[in-house]
Coordinates of C-alpha atoms in Angstrom, one line a residue:
Chain A
M29 CA 0.0 0.0 0.0
A30 CA 1.1 3.5 -0.7
G31 CA -0.5 6.8 0.2
T32 CA -0.5 10.4 -0.9
Y33 CA -0.4 13.3 1.6
S34 CA -0.8 17.0 0.8
H35 CA 0.7 20.1 2.4
T36 CA 0.4 23.7 1.4
I37 CA 3.5 25.7 1.9
G38 CA 2.6 28.3 4.6
P39 CA 4.3 31.1 6.5
R40 CA 6.1 28.8 8.9
D41 CA 7.8 26.9 6.1
I42 CA 9.4 29.7 4.2
D43 CA 12.4 32.0 4.4
S44 CA 12.8 35.6 3.2
T45 CA 12.8 34.4 -0.5
R46 CA 9.3 32.9 0.2
R47 CA 10.5 29.5 -0.8
A48 CA 10.5 26.5 1.6
R49 CA 13.5 26.2 3.9
I50 CA 15.2 22.8 3.4
A51 CA 14.5 21.9 7.1
A52 CA 10.8 22.7 6.6
L53 CA 10.7 20.5 3.5
G54 CA 12.2 17.7 5.6
D55 CA 9.6 18.2 8.3
I56 CA 6.9 18.0 5.7
V57 CA 8.3 14.8 4.3
L58 CA 8.6 13.3 7.8
G59 CA 5.1 14.3 8.6
A60 CA 3.8 12.4 5.6
A61 CA 5.8 9.3 6.7
N62 CA 4.2 9.6 10.1
D63 CA 0.7 9.9 8.6
D64 CA 1.2 6.9 6.4
A65 CA 2.6 4.7 9.1
D66 CA -0.5 5.7 11.2
S67 CA -2.9 4.8 8.5
L68 CA -1.1 1.4 8.1
G69 CA -1.6 0.7 11.8
F70 CA 2.0 1.0 13.0
G71 CA 2.4 4.6 13.5
V72 CA 3.9 6.1 16.6
S73 CA 0.5 6.3 18.2
D74 CA 0.0 2.5 17.7
L75 CA 3.6 1.6 18.7
N76 CA 3.4 3.6 21.9
L77 CA 1.1 1.0 23.2
G78 CA 4.2 -1.2 23.2
N79 CA 6.4 1.7 24.4
A80 CA 8.3 1.7 21.1
S81 CA 8.8 4.4 18.5
W82 CA 10.2 4.9 15.0
V83 CA 13.4 6.9 14.9
L84 CA 14.9 8.2 11.7
S85 CA 18.3 6.6 11.0
R86 CA 19.2 8.0 7.6
L87 CA 17.6 10.3 5.1
A88 CA 18.4 11.3 1.5
L89 CA 16.4 14.3 0.2
E90 CA 16.6 15.7 -3.3
A91 CA 14.8 18.5 -5.0
R92 CA 15.3 20.3 -8.3
R93 CA 13.7 23.4 -6.8
L94 CA 12.2 24.6 -3.5
P95 CA 8.5 25.0 -3.5
E96 CA 6.9 28.5 -3.1
R97 CA 4.6 30.0 -0.5
G98 CA 1.0 28.9 -1.2
E99 CA 2.1 25.9 -3.4
R100 CA 0.4 22.7 -2.6
I101 CA 2.7 19.7 -2.7
D102 CA 1.7 16.1 -2.8
I103 CA 3.9 13.5 -1.1
Y104 CA 3.5 10.0 -2.4
T105 CA 5.0 7.5 -0.1
W106 CA 5.6 3.8 0.1
V107 CA 7.7 1.2 2.1
S108 CA 9.9 -0.8 -0.2
D109 CA 11.7 -3.1 2.3
Y110 CA 12.2 -4.3 5.8
G111 CA 15.4 -5.6 7.3
R112 CA 15.8 -7.0 10.7
V113 CA 16.3 -3.5 12.3
M114 CA 15.7 -1.1 9.5
T115 CA 12.9 -0.3 7.1
T116 CA 13.0 1.9 4.0
R117 CA 10.3 4.4 3.2
N118 CA 10.3 6.4 0.0
M119 CA 8.7 9.6 -1.2
T120 CA 8.2 11.5 -4.3
L121 CA 7.2 15.2 -4.2
S122 CA 5.1 16.8 -6.8
S123 CA 2.8 19.8 -7.2
E124 CA -0.7 20.2 -8.5
P125 CA -0.8 21.5 -12.1
G126 CA -1.1 25.3 -11.9
S127 CA 0.1 25.6 -8.3
G128 CA 3.7 26.3 -9.1
G129 CA 4.8 22.9 -10.5
E130 CA 7.0 23.1 -13.5
P131 CA 5.2 21.8 -16.6
G132 CA 8.3 20.1 -18.0
D133 CA 8.6 17.8 -15.0
T134 CA 7.7 14.1 -15.4
Q135 CA 4.2 14.1 -13.9
G136 CA 5.1 17.2 -11.9
V137 CA 7.7 15.4 -9.7
W138 CA 10.4 17.8 -8.6
G139 CA 11.7 16.0 -5.5
A140 CA 12.2 12.7 -3.7
A141 CA 13.3 11.2 -0.5
V142 CA 14.5 7.9 0.8
T143 CA 14.3 7.4 4.6
Q144 CA 15.5 4.5 6.7
W145 CA 14.0 3.9 10.1
A146 CA 14.7 1.8 13.1
M147 CA 12.2 1.1 15.9
I148 CA 13.5 1.7 19.4
D149 CA 12.3 0.7 22.8
L150 CA 11.6 4.0 24.5
D151 CA 12.9 2.8 27.9
T152 CA 16.1 1.1 26.9
R153 CA 16.6 3.3 23.8
R154 CA 17.8 0.2 21.9
P155 CA 16.6 -1.0 18.5
L156 CA 13.9 -3.6 18.3
D157 CA 13.6 -6.5 15.9
L158 CA 11.2 -5.6 13.2
S159 CA 10.1 -9.2 12.6
A160 CA 7.9 -8.6 15.6
L161 CA 5.7 -6.2 13.5
S162 CA 2.8 -8.4 12.5
N163 CA 1.2 -6.3 9.7
K164 CA 4.3 -5.3 7.8
G165 CA 3.8 -7.8 4.9
T166 CA 0.7 -6.0 3.7
S167 CA 2.4 -2.7 3.7
L168 CA 5.3 -3.5 1.3
V169 CA 5.2 -2.1 -2.2
D170 CA 7.4 -3.6 -4.9
R171 CA 8.8 -0.4 -6.2
E172 CA 12.4 0.8 -6.1
P173 CA 13.5 3.9 -4.2
P174 CA 13.1 7.0 -6.5
I175 CA 16.6 8.2 -5.9
E176 CA 19.9 6.8 -4.6
R177 CA 19.5 5.5 -1.0
P178 CA 21.0 7.6 1.8
R179 CA 24.8 7.5 1.6
K180 CA 27.1 6.9 4.5
V181 CA 28.7 10.2 5.5
T182 CA 32.3 9.8 6.6
P183 CA 33.7 11.3 9.8
L184 CA 35.0 14.9 9.7
P185 CA 38.2 16.4 10.9
D186 CA 38.2 17.7 14.4
E187 CA 37.3 21.3 13.7
C188 CA 34.6 23.2 15.6
F189 CA 32.4 25.8 13.9
G190 CA 29.7 26.3 16.4
E191 CA 28.1 25.2 19.7
R192 CA 24.5 24.5 20.7
T193 CA 22.9 23.7 24.0
V194 CA 19.9 21.5 23.6
L195 CA 16.8 23.4 24.9
Y196 CA 13.1 22.6 25.2
S197 CA 12.1 23.7 21.7
D198 CA 14.8 21.4 20.2
I199 CA 13.2 18.3 21.6
D200 CA 10.7 16.2 19.7
F201 CA 8.1 13.6 20.7
N202 CA 10.8 10.9 21.1
G203 CA 12.5 13.0 23.8
H204 CA 15.6 13.8 21.7
V205 CA 16.6 16.6 19.4
G206 CA 14.3 16.6 16.4
S207 CA 15.7 15.4 13.1
M208 CA 15.2 18.7 11.3
R209 CA 16.6 20.8 14.1
Y210 CA 20.0 19.5 13.2
V211 CA 19.4 20.6 9.6
E212 CA 18.4 24.1 10.8
W213 CA 21.6 24.3 12.8
M214 CA 23.6 23.4 9.7
M215 CA 21.7 25.8 7.5
D216 CA 22.5 28.6 10.0
L217 CA 26.2 28.1 9.1
M218 CA 25.7 28.2 5.3
Q219 CA 26.5 31.2 3.2
A220 CA 23.7 33.2 1.6
E221 CA 25.1 32.3 -1.8
W222 CA 24.9 28.6 -1.1
L223 CA 21.3 28.9 0.1
R224 CA 20.4 30.7 -3.1
G225 CA 22.0 27.9 -5.1
A226 CA 20.2 25.2 -3.2
A227 CA 16.9 26.7 -4.3
E228 CA 17.8 25.6 -7.8
G229 CA 18.5 22.0 -6.8
F230 CA 20.2 20.1 -3.9
R231 CA 20.7 16.7 -2.4
L232 CA 21.0 16.1 1.4
D233 CA 22.4 12.9 2.9
I234 CA 22.1 12.7 6.7
N235 CA 23.0 9.9 9.1
Y236 CA 21.6 10.0 12.6
L237 CA 24.0 8.0 14.8
H238 CA 23.2 8.8 18.5
E239 CA 20.6 10.7 20.4
A240 CA 21.1 14.1 22.0
T241 CA 18.8 15.1 24.9
L242 CA 17.8 18.2 26.9
G243 CA 20.7 20.1 28.4
E244 CA 23.5 18.6 26.4
T245 CA 26.1 20.8 24.8
L246 CA 26.8 19.9 21.2
T247 CA 29.6 21.1 18.9
I248 CA 29.2 21.5 15.1
A249 CA 32.1 20.7 12.8
R250 CA 32.1 21.6 9.2
A251 CA 34.3 20.8 6.2
D252 CA 34.3 21.9 2.6
Q253 CA 31.5 24.3 3.4
T254 CA 28.8 21.5 3.0
R255 CA 29.8 18.6 5.2
F256 CA 28.8 18.6 8.9
E257 CA 29.3 16.5 12.0
I258 CA 27.5 17.3 15.2
R259 CA 29.2 15.9 18.4
N260 CA 28.3 15.6 22.0
A261 CA 30.5 16.7 24.9
T262 CA 32.4 13.4 24.9
G263 CA 33.2 13.8 21.2
V264 CA 30.7 11.1 20.0
A265 CA 29.2 11.9 16.6
I266 CA 25.4 12.5 16.9
C267 CA 24.8 13.0 13.2
R268 CA 26.7 13.6 10.0
A269 CA 25.4 15.3 6.9
R270 CA 26.5 16.2 3.4
F271 CA 24.8 18.7 1.1
V272 CA 25.3 19.0 -2.7
T273 CA 23.8 21.6 -4.9
G274 CA 23.1 21.6 -8.7
E275 CA 21.9 18.9 -10.9
T276 CA 20.9 16.1 -8.6
G277 CA 20.1 13.6 -11.3
N278 CA 16.9 12.4 -9.7
R279 CA 15.7 9.0 -11.0
R280 CA 12.0 8.9 -11.4
Chain B
M26 CA -16.8 36.8 5.9
A27 CA -15.3 34.3 8.2
G28 CA -13.5 31.1 7.4
T29 CA -12.5 27.8 9.0
Y30 CA -9.1 26.2 8.5
S31 CA -8.0 22.8 9.7
H32 CA -4.7 21.4 10.9
T33 CA -3.8 18.0 12.2
I34 CA -1.2 18.1 15.0
G35 CA 1.8 16.3 13.5
P36 CA 5.4 15.4 14.7
R37 CA 6.8 18.9 14.1
D38 CA 4.2 20.4 16.4
I39 CA 4.7 18.5 19.6
D40 CA 7.1 18.1 22.5
S41 CA 8.0 15.0 24.4
T42 CA 4.6 14.9 26.1
R43 CA 3.1 14.6 22.6
R44 CA 1.0 17.7 23.0
A45 CA 1.5 20.8 20.9
R46 CA 4.2 23.2 21.9
I47 CA 2.8 26.7 22.5
A48 CA 4.9 28.2 19.7
A49 CA 3.6 25.6 17.3
L50 CA 0.0 26.4 18.3
G51 CA 0.8 30.0 17.6
D52 CA 2.3 29.1 14.2
I53 CA -0.9 27.1 13.3
V54 CA -3.1 30.1 14.3
L55 CA -1.0 32.5 12.2
G56 CA -1.1 30.1 9.3
A57 CA -4.9 30.2 9.4
A58 CA -4.8 34.0 9.5
N59 CA -2.6 33.9 6.5
D60 CA -4.9 31.5 4.6
D61 CA -8.0 33.6 5.3
A62 CA -6.4 36.8 4.3
D63 CA -5.3 35.1 1.1
S64 CA -8.8 33.9 0.4
L65 CA -10.2 37.5 1.0
G66 CA -7.8 38.8 -1.6
F67 CA -5.4 40.8 0.7
G68 CA -3.0 38.1 1.8
V69 CA 0.7 38.5 1.7
S70 CA 0.8 37.2 -1.9
D71 CA -1.6 39.9 -3.1
L72 CA 0.0 42.6 -1.0
N73 CA 3.4 41.9 -2.4
L74 CA 2.3 43.3 -5.7
G75 CA 2.4 46.6 -3.9
N76 CA 5.5 45.7 -1.9
A77 CA 3.6 45.6 1.4
S78 CA 3.1 42.9 4.0
W79 CA 1.1 42.2 7.1
V80 CA 3.1 42.1 10.3
L81 CA 1.9 40.9 13.6
S82 CA 1.8 43.7 16.2
R83 CA 0.0 42.0 19.2
L84 CA -1.3 38.6 20.0
A85 CA -3.4 37.1 22.8
L86 CA -3.6 33.4 22.8
E87 CA -5.6 31.3 25.3
A88 CA -6.1 27.6 25.6
R89 CA -7.7 25.4 28.2
R90 CA -5.5 22.5 27.1
L91 CA -2.9 21.8 24.5
P92 CA -4.0 19.6 21.6
E93 CA -2.5 16.1 21.2
R94 CA -0.6 14.4 18.4
G95 CA -3.0 13.3 15.6
E96 CA -5.8 15.7 16.8
R97 CA -7.5 17.7 14.1
I98 CA -8.1 21.3 15.1
D99 CA -10.4 23.7 13.4
I100 CA -9.5 27.4 13.4
Y101 CA -12.5 29.6 12.8
T102 CA -11.3 33.2 12.0
W103 CA -12.8 36.6 11.3
V104 CA -11.8 40.2 11.1
S105 CA -13.7 42.3 13.6
D106 CA -12.4 45.8 12.9
Y107 CA -10.0 48.1 11.0
G108 CA -8.3 51.1 12.4
R109 CA -6.1 53.4 10.4
V110 CA -3.0 51.4 11.0
M111 CA -4.2 48.3 12.7
T112 CA -6.7 45.5 12.1
T113 CA -8.0 42.9 14.5
R114 CA -8.4 39.3 13.5
N115 CA -10.0 36.7 15.9
M116 CA -9.8 32.9 16.1
T117 CA -11.5 30.2 18.0
L118 CA -9.9 26.8 18.2
S119 CA -12.0 23.6 18.4
S120 CA -11.6 20.0 17.7
E121 CA -13.7 17.5 15.8
P122 CA -15.8 15.3 18.0
G123 CA -13.9 12.2 18.7
S124 CA -10.5 13.5 17.7
G125 CA -9.5 14.5 21.2
G126 CA -11.8 17.4 21.9
E127 CA -13.3 17.5 25.3
P128 CA -17.1 16.7 25.2
G129 CA -17.9 19.2 27.9
D130 CA -16.6 22.2 25.9
T131 CA -19.1 24.6 24.4
Q132 CA -19.2 23.4 20.8
G133 CA -15.8 21.8 21.3
V134 CA -14.1 25.2 21.6
W135 CA -11.0 25.0 23.9
G136 CA -8.9 27.9 22.7
A137 CA -9.0 31.4 21.2
A138 CA -6.8 34.1 19.8
V139 CA -7.0 37.8 19.1
T140 CA -4.4 39.2 16.7
Q141 CA -3.6 42.8 15.7
W142 CA -1.8 43.5 12.5
A143 CA -0.2 46.4 10.8
M144 CA 0.7 46.6 7.2
I145 CA 4.2 47.8 6.4
D146 CA 5.9 49.0 3.3
L147 CA 8.7 46.4 2.8
D148 CA 11.2 49.0 1.6
T149 CA 10.7 51.7 4.2
R150 CA 9.5 49.2 6.9
R151 CA 7.0 51.9 8.0
P152 CA 3.2 51.2 8.6
L153 CA 0.8 52.0 5.8
D154 CA -2.6 53.5 6.0
L155 CA -5.2 50.8 5.9
S156 CA -7.8 53.0 4.3
A157 CA -6.0 52.2 1.1
L158 CA -7.3 48.6 1.3
S159 CA -10.2 48.7 -1.1
N160 CA -11.9 45.4 -0.3
K161 CA -11.8 45.5 3.5
G162 CA -15.4 46.5 3.9
T163 CA -16.7 43.1 2.6
S164 CA -14.4 41.2 5.0
L165 CA -15.6 42.7 8.3
V166 CA -17.7 40.5 10.6
D167 CA -19.8 42.0 13.3
R168 CA -18.7 39.7 16.1
E169 CA -16.7 40.6 19.2
P170 CA -13.3 39.1 19.9
P171 CA -13.8 35.8 21.8
I172 CA -11.3 36.7 24.6
E173 CA -9.8 39.9 26.0
R174 CA -7.8 41.8 23.4
P175 CA -4.0 41.6 23.6
R176 CA -2.9 43.5 26.7
K177 CA 0.0 45.9 26.7
V178 CA 3.0 44.3 28.4
T179 CA 5.0 46.7 30.5
P180 CA 8.7 47.2 30.4
L181 CA 10.9 44.8 32.4
P182 CA 13.8 45.6 34.7
D183 CA 17.2 45.5 33.2
E184 CA 18.1 41.9 33.9
C185 CA 19.5 39.6 31.3
F186 CA 18.8 35.9 31.2
G187 CA 20.0 34.8 27.8
E188 CA 21.4 35.9 24.5
R189 CA 20.6 34.9 21.0
T190 CA 22.2 35.7 17.7
V191 CA 19.7 35.9 14.8
L192 CA 20.5 33.2 12.3
Y193 CA 19.0 32.1 9.0
S194 CA 16.5 29.7 10.4
D195 CA 15.1 32.5 12.7
I196 CA 14.1 34.7 9.7
D197 CA 10.6 34.6 8.2
F198 CA 9.1 35.7 4.9
N199 CA 9.1 39.3 6.0
G200 CA 12.9 39.2 6.5
H201 CA 12.8 39.5 10.2
V202 CA 12.7 37.1 13.2
G203 CA 9.5 35.0 13.0
S204 CA 6.8 35.8 15.6
M205 CA 6.9 32.4 17.1
R206 CA 10.6 32.2 17.2
Y207 CA 10.6 34.6 20.1
V208 CA 8.1 32.4 21.8
E209 CA 10.4 29.4 21.4
W210 CA 13.2 31.4 23.0
M211 CA 11.0 32.2 25.9
M212 CA 9.8 28.7 26.3
D213 CA 13.4 27.5 26.4
L214 CA 13.8 29.5 29.6
M215 CA 10.7 28.1 31.3
Q216 CA 10.9 25.4 34.0
A217 CA 9.6 21.9 33.2
E218 CA 7.0 22.4 35.9
W219 CA 5.6 25.6 34.3
L220 CA 5.4 23.8 30.9
R221 CA 3.4 21.0 32.5
G222 CA 1.0 23.5 34.0
A223 CA 0.5 25.4 30.8
A224 CA -0.8 22.2 29.2
E225 CA -3.8 22.5 31.5
G226 CA -4.5 26.1 30.4
F227 CA -2.6 29.3 29.7
R228 CA -2.8 32.8 28.3
L229 CA -0.1 34.5 26.3
D230 CA 0.0 38.3 25.6
I231 CA 2.8 39.3 23.3
N232 CA 3.6 42.8 21.9
Y233 CA 5.9 43.1 18.9
L234 CA 7.6 46.5 19.0
H235 CA 10.5 46.5 16.6
E236 CA 12.0 44.2 14.0
A237 CA 15.2 42.1 14.5
T238 CA 17.1 41.0 11.5
L239 CA 19.9 38.6 10.5
G240 CA 23.1 38.8 12.5
E241 CA 21.7 40.9 15.3
T242 CA 22.5 39.9 18.9
L243 CA 19.5 40.0 21.2
T244 CA 19.2 39.7 24.9
I245 CA 16.4 38.1 26.8
A246 CA 15.2 39.6 30.1
R247 CA 12.8 37.7 32.4
A248 CA 10.9 38.7 35.5
D249 CA 8.5 36.8 37.8
Q250 CA 9.4 33.6 35.8
T251 CA 6.8 34.4 33.1
R252 CA 7.3 38.0 31.8
F253 CA 9.8 38.5 29.1
E254 CA 11.5 41.3 27.1
I255 CA 13.8 40.8 24.2
R256 CA 16.1 43.6 23.4
N257 CA 18.5 44.5 20.6
A258 CA 22.2 45.5 21.1
T259 CA 21.2 49.1 21.6
G260 CA 18.8 48.2 24.4
V261 CA 15.6 48.8 22.3
A262 CA 12.8 46.4 23.2
I263 CA 11.9 44.1 20.3
C264 CA 9.1 42.3 21.9
R265 CA 7.5 41.8 25.4
A266 CA 5.4 38.9 26.5
R267 CA 3.5 37.7 29.6
F268 CA 2.3 34.2 30.2
V269 CA -0.3 33.1 32.7
T270 CA -1.3 29.6 33.5
G271 CA -4.5 28.1 35.1
E272 CA -8.1 29.1 34.5
T273 CA -8.0 31.6 31.6
G274 CA -11.7 32.4 31.7
N275 CA -12.2 32.3 27.9
R276 CA -15.3 34.1 26.8
R277 CA -17.1 32.3 24.0

């Protein structure tokens, strides 16, 4: 089974150019994942009965442009595979004809994402065996990911570009820093010129390696302008990301 | 004319208790204001033709509870008056029966907001005369605000509790710090106990006095735990807010 979820780009999603911020686009994509898991009966609200929750492990997000204020985007999403501890959920992003979508796009698709999720026990914070999920068989769709799966991002040199203390507004429903909050922190270190370029097309690969929780002090390392590593106070990498702009070569 | 806009509380809206954060609730309310202004033909997208934009001047937001993850909320909104430089837009917040709304509520209404807006010229950043708006007559609804209008928040003593540098992710479509970003910064200074209490009912009054833009360093003053003033580097107050918890006495 696959589903389509819509979102209209509103004031909270956009920057001063009135196009979606990359982190907001990510939030919209993760919201659709959440809604679809709910409708399949193993969303966070179902899982919590067993005190478990999905956590994002890796994400690849590509777009040939950033959608505009007022543009309605449709997120088509499906689960393509389950491993023992990881499942892969895919998305394509398109726009309604006439709402800002580019007519030359194949069926209006201008973006795509591949997400990999683990399920953790909320007490032990350890991954669970996905074979315990009873209804996963019916949810699988035999359709390849629309773009290259999330790449592994390699460790960065030991250089610090910024520091953040984890505060209330950074924490999500899983009790750790929200996936897109890290992306916001990275975007805050980008040059205006890079941000302008990203509006014409980008790819993001992000790996979530460990959790960060309230009160922790994190450091942000950056290399080559567009590779990031966020570390906790003991130097452990919390997440790593790599951004590329320009022709992303989306497969569709 | 009045309109109703719906939003389902998703992952990006909630904190670790799985209820909406106050700042997210504010964003949802402002999103409905934006959508309704658009549908009346003087939304930001129309105004930009004349290089003008609505900016929030004051907000009062009350709720008897904070909505839960997956709950669909309906925002009913109407404009009750226009002055020469300010217009008042009202909202009531209710939930669909069965989606988490409390059955004892009058028609399911559990929250309300009153917002006051000015229109500024985006070049000069000065307020415009609202008599220039040609179609405002048809938009007025003869219905009083559902709660007390936003109160004036008085200046705070000269005490500093925190500092923030304005970064890319803080900036909204008007090119200044987003209205709810200030609320996030205030919430980050609240005690966990206060946050738990606010989930049972709160009122927020916030006054936006001046703009803050990219790169500015702001200081945050706090008094009596729940009154805030955010100032720029020259000591000018950018915004002031006051939070109250407990029985808010919503009029409906």
